[in-house]
Short mmCIF file of C-alpha atoms and ligand atoms in Angstrom, two decimals:
data_model
loop_
_atom_site.label_atom_id
_atom_site.label_comp_id
_atom_site.label_asym_id
_atom_site.label_seq_id
_atom_site.Cartn_x
_atom_site.Cartn_y
_atom_site.Cartn_z
CA UNK A 73 -28.52 -17.31 7.05
CA UNK A 74 -31.16 -16.98 9.79
CA UNK A 75 -29.85 -14.22 11.95
CA UNK A 76 -33.37 -13.33 13.35
CA UNK A 77 -33.59 -16.84 14.77
CA UNK A 78 -35.80 -16.78 17.93
CA UNK A 79 -36.16 -13.02 17.77
CA UNK A 80 -39.72 -11.64 18.58
CA UNK A 81 -40.70 -8.88 16.21
CA UNK A 82 -43.74 -6.82 16.96
CA UNK A 83 -44.71 -5.38 13.57
CA UNK A 84 -46.74 -2.21 13.85
CA UNK A 85 -48.82 -1.28 10.72
CA UNK A 86 -50.11 2.31 10.36
CA UNK A 87 -52.51 3.70 7.73
CA UNK A 88 -51.05 4.43 4.38
CA UNK A 89 -51.13 2.78 0.89
CA UNK A 90 -47.72 0.97 1.73
CA UNK A 91 -49.47 -0.83 4.42
CA UNK A 92 -49.88 -3.85 1.89
CA UNK A 93 -46.18 -4.29 1.98
CA UNK A 94 -46.55 -5.28 5.51
CA UNK A 95 -47.74 -8.65 4.31
CA UNK A 96 -44.58 -9.23 2.44
CA UNK A 97 -42.49 -8.09 5.27
CA UNK A 98 -43.97 -10.62 7.70
CA UNK A 99 -42.86 -13.48 5.34
CA UNK A 100 -39.45 -12.17 4.78
CA UNK A 101 -38.85 -11.56 8.63
CA UNK A 102 -40.01 -15.05 9.04
CA UNK A 103 -37.63 -16.39 6.32
CA UNK A 104 -34.84 -14.86 8.46
CA UNK A 105 -35.99 -16.86 11.55
CA UNK A 106 -38.18 -14.31 13.35
CA UNK A 107 -41.55 -14.82 15.06
CA UNK A 108 -43.77 -11.93 14.15
CA UNK A 109 -46.96 -10.51 15.76
CA UNK A 110 -48.76 -7.78 14.33
CA UNK A 111 -50.60 -4.66 15.71
CA UNK A 112 -52.55 -2.52 13.24
CA UNK A 113 -53.91 0.95 13.54
CA UNK A 114 -57.56 1.27 12.65
CA UNK A 115 -56.53 3.28 9.56
CA UNK A 116 -54.22 0.42 8.50
CA UNK A 117 -57.21 -1.92 8.26
CA UNK A 118 -58.63 0.30 5.49
CA UNK A 119 -55.61 -0.69 3.35
CA UNK A 120 -55.15 -4.31 4.24
CA UNK A 121 -57.31 -6.69 6.25
CA UNK A 122 -56.37 -8.00 9.73
CA UNK A 123 -57.33 -11.44 8.32
CA UNK A 124 -54.39 -11.37 5.81
CA UNK A 125 -51.88 -10.31 8.54
CA UNK A 126 -53.24 -12.98 10.96
CA UNK A 127 -53.05 -15.71 8.33
CA UNK A 128 -49.32 -14.78 7.50
CA UNK A 129 -48.22 -14.14 11.07
CA UNK A 130 -50.09 -17.16 12.45
CA UNK A 131 -51.36 -15.13 15.43
CA UNK A 132 -54.40 -12.90 16.15
CA UNK A 133 -53.77 -9.29 15.12
CA UNK A 134 -54.14 -6.77 17.85
CA UNK A 135 -56.17 -3.71 16.84
CA UNK A 136 -57.53 -2.01 20.04
CA UNK A 137 -56.24 -1.16 23.41
CA UNK A 138 -59.43 -2.49 25.14
CA UNK A 139 -60.14 -5.46 22.92
CA UNK A 140 -61.01 -8.17 25.36
CA UNK A 141 -60.46 -10.95 22.71
CA UNK A 142 -56.84 -10.16 21.85
CA UNK A 143 -56.09 -8.74 25.32
CA UNK A 144 -57.06 -12.41 26.58
CA UNK A 145 -54.44 -13.88 24.18
CA UNK A 146 -51.71 -11.52 25.10
CA UNK A 147 -52.30 -8.18 27.02
CA UNK A 148 -50.73 -5.04 25.60
CA UNK A 149 -48.08 -4.88 28.27
CA UNK A 150 -47.27 -8.53 27.91
CA UNK A 151 -47.00 -7.92 24.17
CA UNK A 152 -44.55 -5.00 24.70
CA UNK A 153 -42.44 -7.10 26.96
CA UNK A 154 -42.59 -10.23 24.53
CA UNK A 155 -40.97 -7.94 21.73
CA UNK A 156 -37.26 -7.94 21.22
CA UNK A 157 -37.90 -5.27 18.56
CA UNK A 158 -41.00 -2.99 17.78
CA UNK A 159 -40.89 -2.43 14.08
CA UNK A 160 -43.42 0.02 12.68
CA UNK A 161 -43.67 -0.26 8.77
CA UNK A 162 -45.08 1.74 7.20
CA UNK A 163 -44.90 4.51 9.91
CA UNK A 164 -47.30 7.49 8.95
CA UNK A 165 -46.70 11.08 9.69
CA UNK A 166 -49.47 10.95 12.31
CA UNK A 167 -48.04 7.90 14.05
CA UNK A 168 -44.48 9.58 14.08
CA UNK A 169 -46.03 12.71 15.73
CA UNK A 170 -47.85 10.67 18.30
CA UNK A 171 -44.75 8.69 19.12
CA UNK A 172 -42.79 11.89 19.49
CA UNK A 173 -45.29 13.36 21.97
CA UNK A 174 -45.44 10.18 23.97
CA UNK A 175 -49.11 9.73 23.27
CA UNK A 176 -50.87 6.58 24.29
CA UNK A 177 -54.27 7.04 22.41
CA UNK A 178 -54.22 3.78 20.57
CA UNK A 179 -52.72 0.33 21.03
CA UNK A 180 -49.58 0.90 18.86
CA UNK A 181 -48.43 4.13 20.54
CA UNK A 182 -49.29 2.64 23.94
CA UNK A 183 -47.18 -0.36 23.23
CA UNK A 184 -44.28 1.84 22.11
CA UNK A 185 -44.64 3.72 25.38
CA UNK A 186 -44.46 0.46 27.28
CA UNK A 187 -41.64 -1.14 25.24
CA UNK A 188 -38.18 -1.45 26.81
CA UNK A 189 -36.83 -2.98 23.61
CA UNK A 190 -35.40 -0.96 20.57
CA UNK A 191 -38.04 0.73 18.25
CA UNK A 192 -37.44 1.01 14.55
CA UNK A 193 -39.74 2.97 12.13
CA UNK A 194 -39.93 2.74 8.42
CA UNK A 195 -41.67 5.99 7.33
CA UNK A 196 -43.95 6.16 4.31
CA UNK A 197 -45.78 9.21 3.25
CA UNK A 198 -46.21 11.84 0.52
CA UNK A 199 -42.89 13.73 -0.10
CA UNK A 200 -44.33 17.10 1.05
CA UNK A 201 -45.62 15.61 4.26
CA UNK A 202 -42.15 14.09 4.85
CA UNK A 203 -40.45 17.34 4.21
CA UNK A 204 -42.81 19.22 6.43
CA UNK A 205 -41.05 21.05 9.24
CA UNK A 206 -43.28 19.40 11.79
CA UNK A 207 -42.51 15.89 10.51
CA UNK A 208 -38.82 16.74 10.31
CA UNK A 209 -38.65 17.98 13.84
CA UNK A 210 -40.55 14.97 15.08
CA UNK A 211 -38.15 12.69 13.39
CA UNK A 212 -35.14 14.49 14.73
CA UNK A 213 -36.55 14.43 18.34
CA UNK A 214 -37.24 10.66 17.92
CA UNK A 215 -33.60 9.91 16.49
CA UNK A 216 -32.35 11.75 19.58
CA UNK A 217 -34.31 9.42 21.86
CA UNK A 218 -32.86 6.40 20.12
CA UNK A 219 -35.63 5.62 17.63
CA UNK A 220 -34.05 3.82 14.57
CA UNK A 221 -35.10 5.00 11.15
CA UNK A 222 -35.10 2.72 8.12
CA UNK A 223 -35.43 5.14 5.03
CA UNK A 224 -37.64 6.59 3.64
CA UNK A 225 -36.59 5.93 0.22
CA UNK A 226 -36.71 8.36 -2.87
CA UNK A 227 -38.73 7.78 -6.12
CA UNK A 228 -42.23 7.66 -7.63
CA UNK A 229 -45.01 7.72 -5.08
CA UNK A 230 -48.54 6.27 -5.01
CA UNK A 231 -49.89 9.88 -5.36
CA UNK A 232 -47.89 10.37 -8.55
CA UNK A 233 -45.22 12.67 -7.16
CA UNK A 234 -41.64 12.10 -7.09
CA UNK A 235 -39.42 12.60 -4.07
CA UNK A 236 -38.52 11.22 -0.58
CA UNK A 237 -41.05 9.35 1.35
CA UNK A 238 -41.36 6.09 -0.16
CA UNK A 239 -41.40 2.92 2.18
CA UNK A 240 -37.89 1.47 1.92
CA UNK A 241 -37.96 -1.79 0.05
CA UNK A 242 -38.78 -4.85 2.06
CA UNK A 243 -35.32 -6.64 1.42
CA UNK A 244 -33.71 -3.54 2.99
CA UNK A 245 -35.96 -3.31 5.92
CA UNK A 246 -35.13 -6.96 6.73
CA UNK A 247 -31.33 -6.37 6.40
CA UNK A 248 -31.51 -3.35 8.71
CA UNK A 249 -33.61 -5.38 11.15
CA UNK A 250 -30.90 -8.09 11.12
CA UNK A 251 -28.25 -5.44 11.68
CA UNK A 252 -29.92 -4.48 15.01
CA UNK A 253 -29.18 -7.89 16.31
CA UNK A 254 -25.44 -8.68 15.94
CA UNK A 255 -24.56 -12.23 15.52
CA UNK A 256 -21.40 -12.14 17.66
CA UNK A 257 -19.82 -14.62 15.29
CA UNK A 258 -16.60 -12.60 15.16
CA UNK A 259 -16.66 -10.92 18.54
CA UNK A 260 -13.02 -10.32 19.59
CA UNK A 261 -11.57 -10.80 16.13
CA UNK A 262 -9.83 -8.11 14.01
CA UNK A 263 -10.43 -8.28 10.37
CA UNK A 264 -8.59 -6.54 7.54
CA UNK A 265 -10.34 -6.30 4.18
CA UNK A 266 -9.03 -4.91 0.88
CA UNK A 267 -11.60 -3.54 -1.55
CA UNK A 268 -12.08 -1.72 -4.88
CA UNK A 269 -9.78 -1.24 -7.63
CA UNK A 270 -6.17 0.04 -7.59
CA UNK A 271 -4.95 2.79 -10.13
CA UNK A 272 -1.62 2.54 -11.70
CA UNK A 273 -0.33 5.95 -12.91
CA UNK A 274 0.80 6.33 -16.46
CA UNK A 275 1.39 10.01 -15.99
CA UNK A 276 0.03 12.67 -13.66
CA UNK A 277 -3.57 12.54 -15.39
CA UNK A 278 -3.84 8.89 -16.67
CA UNK A 279 -3.89 5.49 -14.96
CA UNK A 280 -4.67 1.82 -15.73
CA UNK A 281 -7.52 0.37 -13.49
CA UNK A 282 -10.53 -1.99 -13.72
CA UNK A 283 -14.37 -1.95 -13.23
CA UNK A 284 -14.28 -3.08 -9.54
CA UNK A 285 -16.90 -0.95 -7.61
CA UNK A 286 -15.84 -1.94 -4.23
CA UNK A 287 -19.44 -2.94 -3.31
CA UNK A 288 -18.68 -6.52 -2.29
CA UNK A 289 -15.66 -5.52 -0.13
CA UNK A 290 -17.62 -2.81 1.62
CA UNK A 291 -20.76 -5.17 2.17
CA UNK A 292 -18.14 -7.67 3.78
CA UNK A 293 -16.80 -4.89 6.09
CA UNK A 294 -20.42 -4.11 7.11
CA UNK A 295 -21.24 -7.84 7.70
CA UNK A 296 -18.04 -8.25 9.64
CA UNK A 297 -18.70 -5.24 12.07
CA UNK A 298 -22.30 -6.56 12.56
CA UNK A 299 -20.73 -9.96 13.43
CA UNK A 300 -18.87 -8.18 16.30
CA UNK A 301 -15.35 -7.87 14.54
CA UNK A 302 -13.04 -4.83 14.60
CA UNK A 303 -12.71 -4.06 10.86
CA UNK A 304 -9.96 -2.31 9.05
CA UNK A 305 -10.79 -1.58 5.40
CA UNK A 306 -7.91 -0.93 2.98
CA UNK A 307 -9.90 0.82 0.10
CA UNK A 308 -8.94 1.74 -3.44
CA UNK A 309 -10.70 4.62 -5.03
CA UNK A 310 -14.42 4.06 -4.95
CA UNK A 311 -17.73 6.05 -4.63
CA UNK A 312 -19.09 4.38 -1.62
CA UNK A 313 -19.79 5.45 2.10
CA UNK A 314 -17.74 3.86 4.65
CA UNK A 315 -19.98 1.59 6.77
CA UNK A 316 -20.45 2.71 10.49
CA UNK A 317 -17.73 1.54 12.88
CA UNK A 318 -15.37 0.54 10.10
CA UNK A 319 -11.79 2.14 10.11
CA UNK A 320 -10.75 2.91 6.52
CA UNK A 321 -7.28 3.62 5.05
CA UNK A 322 -7.73 5.04 1.49
CA UNK A 323 -5.09 4.12 -1.05
CA UNK A 324 -4.68 4.57 -4.79
CA UNK A 325 -2.05 2.16 -6.19
CA UNK A 326 -1.22 -1.51 -5.55
CA UNK A 327 2.03 -0.43 -4.03
CA UNK A 328 0.11 1.81 -1.51
CA UNK A 329 -2.30 -0.94 -0.81
CA UNK A 330 0.54 -3.41 -0.18
CA UNK A 331 2.34 -0.90 2.30
CA UNK A 332 -1.02 -0.29 4.16
CA UNK A 333 -1.73 -4.01 4.48
CA UNK A 334 1.90 -4.82 5.60
CA UNK A 335 1.97 -2.16 8.12
CA UNK A 336 -1.18 -3.17 9.95
CA UNK A 337 -1.45 -6.96 9.29
CA UNK A 338 0.19 -8.18 12.57
CA UNK A 339 -2.82 -7.17 14.60
CA UNK A 340 -5.25 -9.13 12.38
CA UNK A 341 -7.01 -12.41 12.79
CA UNK A 342 -8.60 -12.64 9.55
CA UNK A 343 -7.58 -11.15 6.13
CA UNK A 344 -10.09 -10.87 3.38
CA UNK A 345 -8.61 -9.74 -0.10
CA UNK A 346 -11.64 -8.45 -2.07
CA UNK A 347 -9.67 -5.83 -3.84
CA UNK A 348 -9.20 -6.15 -7.74
CA UNK A 349 -5.57 -5.29 -7.45
CA UNK A 350 -4.12 -4.33 -10.87
CA UNK A 351 -1.79 -7.06 -11.86
CA UNK A 352 0.67 -4.76 -13.72
CA UNK A 353 1.83 -1.14 -13.43
CA UNK A 354 3.85 1.03 -15.87
CA UNK A 355 7.58 0.57 -14.98
CA UNK A 356 7.69 4.43 -14.42
CA UNK A 357 5.02 7.01 -14.53
CA UNK A 358 5.83 9.97 -16.62
CA UNK A 359 6.57 12.93 -14.59
CA UNK A 360 4.61 15.38 -16.90
CA UNK A 361 1.58 14.56 -19.05
CA UNK A 362 2.46 12.65 -22.13
CA UNK A 363 1.63 14.85 -25.15
CA UNK A 364 -0.01 13.88 -28.35
CA UNK A 365 2.10 14.48 -31.45
CA UNK A 366 0.00 15.67 -34.49
CA UNK A 367 1.54 13.34 -37.06
CA UNK A 368 -0.30 12.70 -40.40
CA UNK A 369 -0.22 8.82 -39.56
CA UNK A 370 -1.66 7.61 -36.19
CA UNK A 371 1.18 7.12 -33.78
CA UNK A 372 1.72 3.87 -31.79
CA UNK A 373 2.85 3.99 -28.19
CA UNK A 374 4.22 1.30 -26.11
CA UNK A 375 3.90 1.10 -22.33
CA UNK A 376 6.31 -1.13 -20.47
CA UNK A 377 4.61 -2.84 -17.48
CA UNK A 378 5.92 -4.67 -14.46
CA UNK A 379 4.08 -7.02 -12.14
CA UNK A 380 2.64 -5.69 -8.95
CA UNK A 381 3.37 -7.41 -5.49
CA UNK A 382 0.80 -10.08 -4.92
CA UNK A 383 -0.65 -8.78 -1.55
CA UNK A 384 -2.58 -11.70 -0.30
CA UNK A 385 0.27 -14.11 -1.32
CA UNK A 386 2.62 -11.86 0.66
CA UNK A 387 0.39 -12.16 3.69
CA UNK A 388 0.23 -15.79 3.24
CA UNK A 389 4.07 -15.97 3.34
CA UNK A 390 4.21 -14.27 6.76
CA UNK A 391 5.62 -16.47 9.66
CA UNK A 392 2.13 -16.56 11.35
CA UNK A 393 -0.44 -15.54 8.68
CA UNK A 394 -3.94 -14.67 9.71
CA UNK A 395 -6.98 -16.74 8.34
CA UNK A 396 -6.86 -15.94 4.60
CA UNK A 397 -9.79 -15.50 2.27
CA UNK A 398 -9.24 -14.60 -1.23
CA UNK A 399 -11.61 -13.71 -4.08
CA UNK A 400 -11.44 -15.10 -7.66
CA UNK A 401 -13.17 -13.09 -10.34
CA UNK A 402 -13.04 -15.25 -13.54
CA UNK A 403 -14.75 -15.25 -16.90
CA UNK A 404 -14.27 -18.97 -17.61
CA UNK A 405 -13.30 -22.26 -15.88
CA UNK A 406 -14.44 -20.67 -12.64
CA UNK A 407 -13.95 -23.67 -10.06
CA UNK A 408 -10.73 -24.98 -11.69
CA UNK A 409 -9.16 -21.64 -11.78
CA UNK A 410 -10.34 -20.64 -8.33
CA UNK A 411 -9.13 -23.92 -6.62
CA UNK A 412 -5.73 -23.59 -8.28
CA UNK A 413 -5.48 -19.98 -6.87
CA UNK A 414 -6.50 -21.29 -3.40
CA UNK A 415 -3.54 -23.63 -3.42
CA UNK A 416 -0.94 -21.52 -5.20
CA UNK A 417 -1.50 -18.38 -2.93
CA UNK A 418 -1.82 -20.51 0.21
CA UNK A 419 -5.32 -19.43 1.17
CA UNK A 420 -7.79 -20.97 3.73
CA UNK A 421 -10.95 -20.03 1.45
CA UNK A 422 -11.61 -18.56 -1.81
CA UNK A 423 -14.75 -17.01 -3.03
CA UNK A 424 -15.23 -17.57 -6.74
CA UNK A 425 -17.34 -15.44 -8.87
CA UNK A 426 -18.22 -15.29 -12.54
CA UNK A 427 -17.64 -11.78 -13.75
CA UNK A 428 -18.62 -12.73 -17.30
CA UNK A 429 -22.37 -12.84 -16.08
CA UNK A 430 -23.49 -9.33 -16.12
CA UNK A 431 -26.28 -10.09 -13.58
CA UNK A 432 -23.70 -10.57 -10.96
CA UNK A 433 -20.04 -9.62 -10.29
CA UNK A 434 -18.11 -6.41 -10.66
CA UNK A 435 -20.59 -3.54 -10.81
CA UNK A 436 -23.64 -5.31 -9.82
CA UNK A 437 -25.45 -5.04 -6.63
CA UNK A 438 -25.79 -8.90 -6.56
CA UNK A 439 -23.33 -11.70 -6.67
CA UNK A 440 -23.48 -15.45 -7.22
CA UNK A 441 -20.53 -17.10 -5.68
CA UNK A 442 -19.04 -20.44 -4.70
CA UNK A 443 -16.99 -20.66 -1.54
CA UNK A 444 -14.06 -23.11 -1.90
CA UNK A 445 -12.01 -24.40 0.96
CA UNK A 446 -9.37 -27.30 0.79
CA UNK A 447 -11.96 -29.88 1.50
CA UNK A 448 -15.30 -28.32 0.54
CA UNK A 449 -17.24 -26.51 -2.19
CA UNK A 450 -20.19 -24.48 -1.11
CA UNK A 451 -22.24 -22.82 -3.87
CA UNK A 452 -24.30 -19.89 -2.70
CA UNK A 453 -27.42 -18.67 -4.39
CA UNK A 454 -27.48 -15.35 -6.36
CA UNK A 455 -28.23 -12.73 -3.77
CA UNK A 456 -27.35 -9.15 -2.74
CA UNK A 457 -23.78 -8.57 -2.08
CA UNK A 458 -24.85 -7.81 1.45
CA UNK A 459 -26.50 -11.14 1.84
CA UNK A 460 -23.60 -13.00 0.31
CA UNK A 461 -21.41 -11.28 2.79
CA UNK A 462 -23.41 -12.51 5.81
CA UNK A 463 -23.13 -16.01 4.40
CA UNK A 464 -19.32 -15.68 3.78
CA UNK A 465 -18.84 -14.42 7.35
CA UNK A 466 -20.85 -17.44 8.55
CA UNK A 467 -18.53 -19.83 6.76
CA UNK A 468 -15.33 -17.94 7.98
CA UNK A 469 -16.64 -18.13 11.53
CA UNK A 470 -17.47 -21.86 11.33
CA UNK A 471 -14.09 -22.81 9.94
CA UNK A 472 -12.19 -20.68 12.49
CA UNK A 473 -14.30 -22.25 15.26
CA UNK A 474 -13.38 -25.73 14.10
CA UNK A 475 -9.86 -24.80 13.72
CA UNK A 476 -9.70 -23.34 17.34
CA UNK A 477 -11.38 -26.31 18.74
CA UNK A 478 -9.03 -28.79 17.08
CA UNK A 479 -6.04 -26.93 18.51
O1 LIG B 150 -4.50 -13.70 -9.10
P1 LIG B 150 -5.82 -12.99 -8.83
O2 LIG B 150 -5.75 -11.50 -9.13
O3 LIG B 150 -6.99 -13.50 -9.67
O4 LIG B 150 -6.27 -13.30 -7.43
C1 LIG B 150 -7.32 -12.62 -6.80
C2 LIG B 150 -7.16 -12.63 -5.31
O5 LIG B 150 -5.75 -12.16 -4.97
C3 LIG B 150 -8.07 -11.65 -4.67
O6 LIG B 150 -8.24 -12.00 -3.26
C4 LIG B 150 -7.14 -10.29 -4.66
O7 LIG B 150 -7.56 -9.36 -3.79
C5 LIG B 150 -5.81 -10.88 -4.40
N1 LIG B 150 -4.74 -10.17 -5.10
C6 LIG B 150 -3.78 -9.41 -4.32
N2 LIG B 150 -2.71 -8.82 -4.82
C7 LIG B 150 -2.55 -8.87 -6.23
C8 LIG B 150 -3.38 -9.56 -6.94
C9 LIG B 150 -4.57 -10.16 -6.36
O8 LIG B 150 -4.01 -9.47 -3.09
N3 LIG B 150 -1.58 -8.30 -6.73
#
């Protein structure tokens, strides 16, 4: 999806080894629909040539404040007004210090002073420079003033040291950039999402569960919020941070999840069931820990299970159900099983994914899915769960729109 369509991004590149990644960043921002113009500091030109950046962006690269040639194409004040976002990547410690002080001693800092749009920075520097008190104080001050930070990341650095200070990878910089421009696709809508696994108690210390990580559900919650929706996440036990502006209700078992959903569902326009709800639970959990018996022969033990409520089918059975989206994780006959589930559970959409493929699905950061509605099958390319979520939200919004227009 192109959610930077018609957006003007002024890419500032400062001097550091990560400057070469600016070239890839131009391309990926353009892929998302943005028009990119580049400003480089003199130090940046020691690492990557303005010619490369000019060829990729399709516009002359501005280097100096008083350069008559580029000023005649677009003056620095005009350039600052043109931008919907100033994105500085990589941002060096020196640049951040200058920005903090409000200096205007080169073109990039002057542009930042003149810009009225948001400013985002993706710092990249040696880990000790990043950890330095002066840098940290500068960054804290910039954050207070509304400068948005993308990263830095942790890991092996060009200097051979390991630590925080690496430029965030280009895909994440683009994702964060997209998040600055909400699509408004779901403005005014309330979305409930179930995510993660459930745990069904066997006794006070043991449970039955599955490998769901919650990543897809959390990524959808984030994408829905960025599309302008109010989001309520009903989450099973996962090790993930709750995305900004998302309200979460934490649950453990399928029964807890069912209760939390039913209590809040009347307020919702859209329900997305991503949770891998355990199909069965022990009929009764033992009150005390089940003890081993030290017999000479291995003992067998039988657990009697009973089916859990089907949460999404229960929502579908409500008198006025919301728009319903289910997920079908399958290991074979993906499309047949998923379509059958769409009809049996009374859903508007089902997102089918092949969990037998270890590159995608349950614990992976990526997903390869097919979206199935009553009259359409839309395969999506393998992409990050975040990118897949943005596309799913787009499909939901399109279908809802058509439905509302035909009322
Ligand atoms: O039947 P199956 O578990 O494969 O269906 C998957 C879909 O149904 C998912 O959207 C899942 O969140 C939902 N589901 C549910 N309650 C259950 C089982 C599945 O809401 N007990």
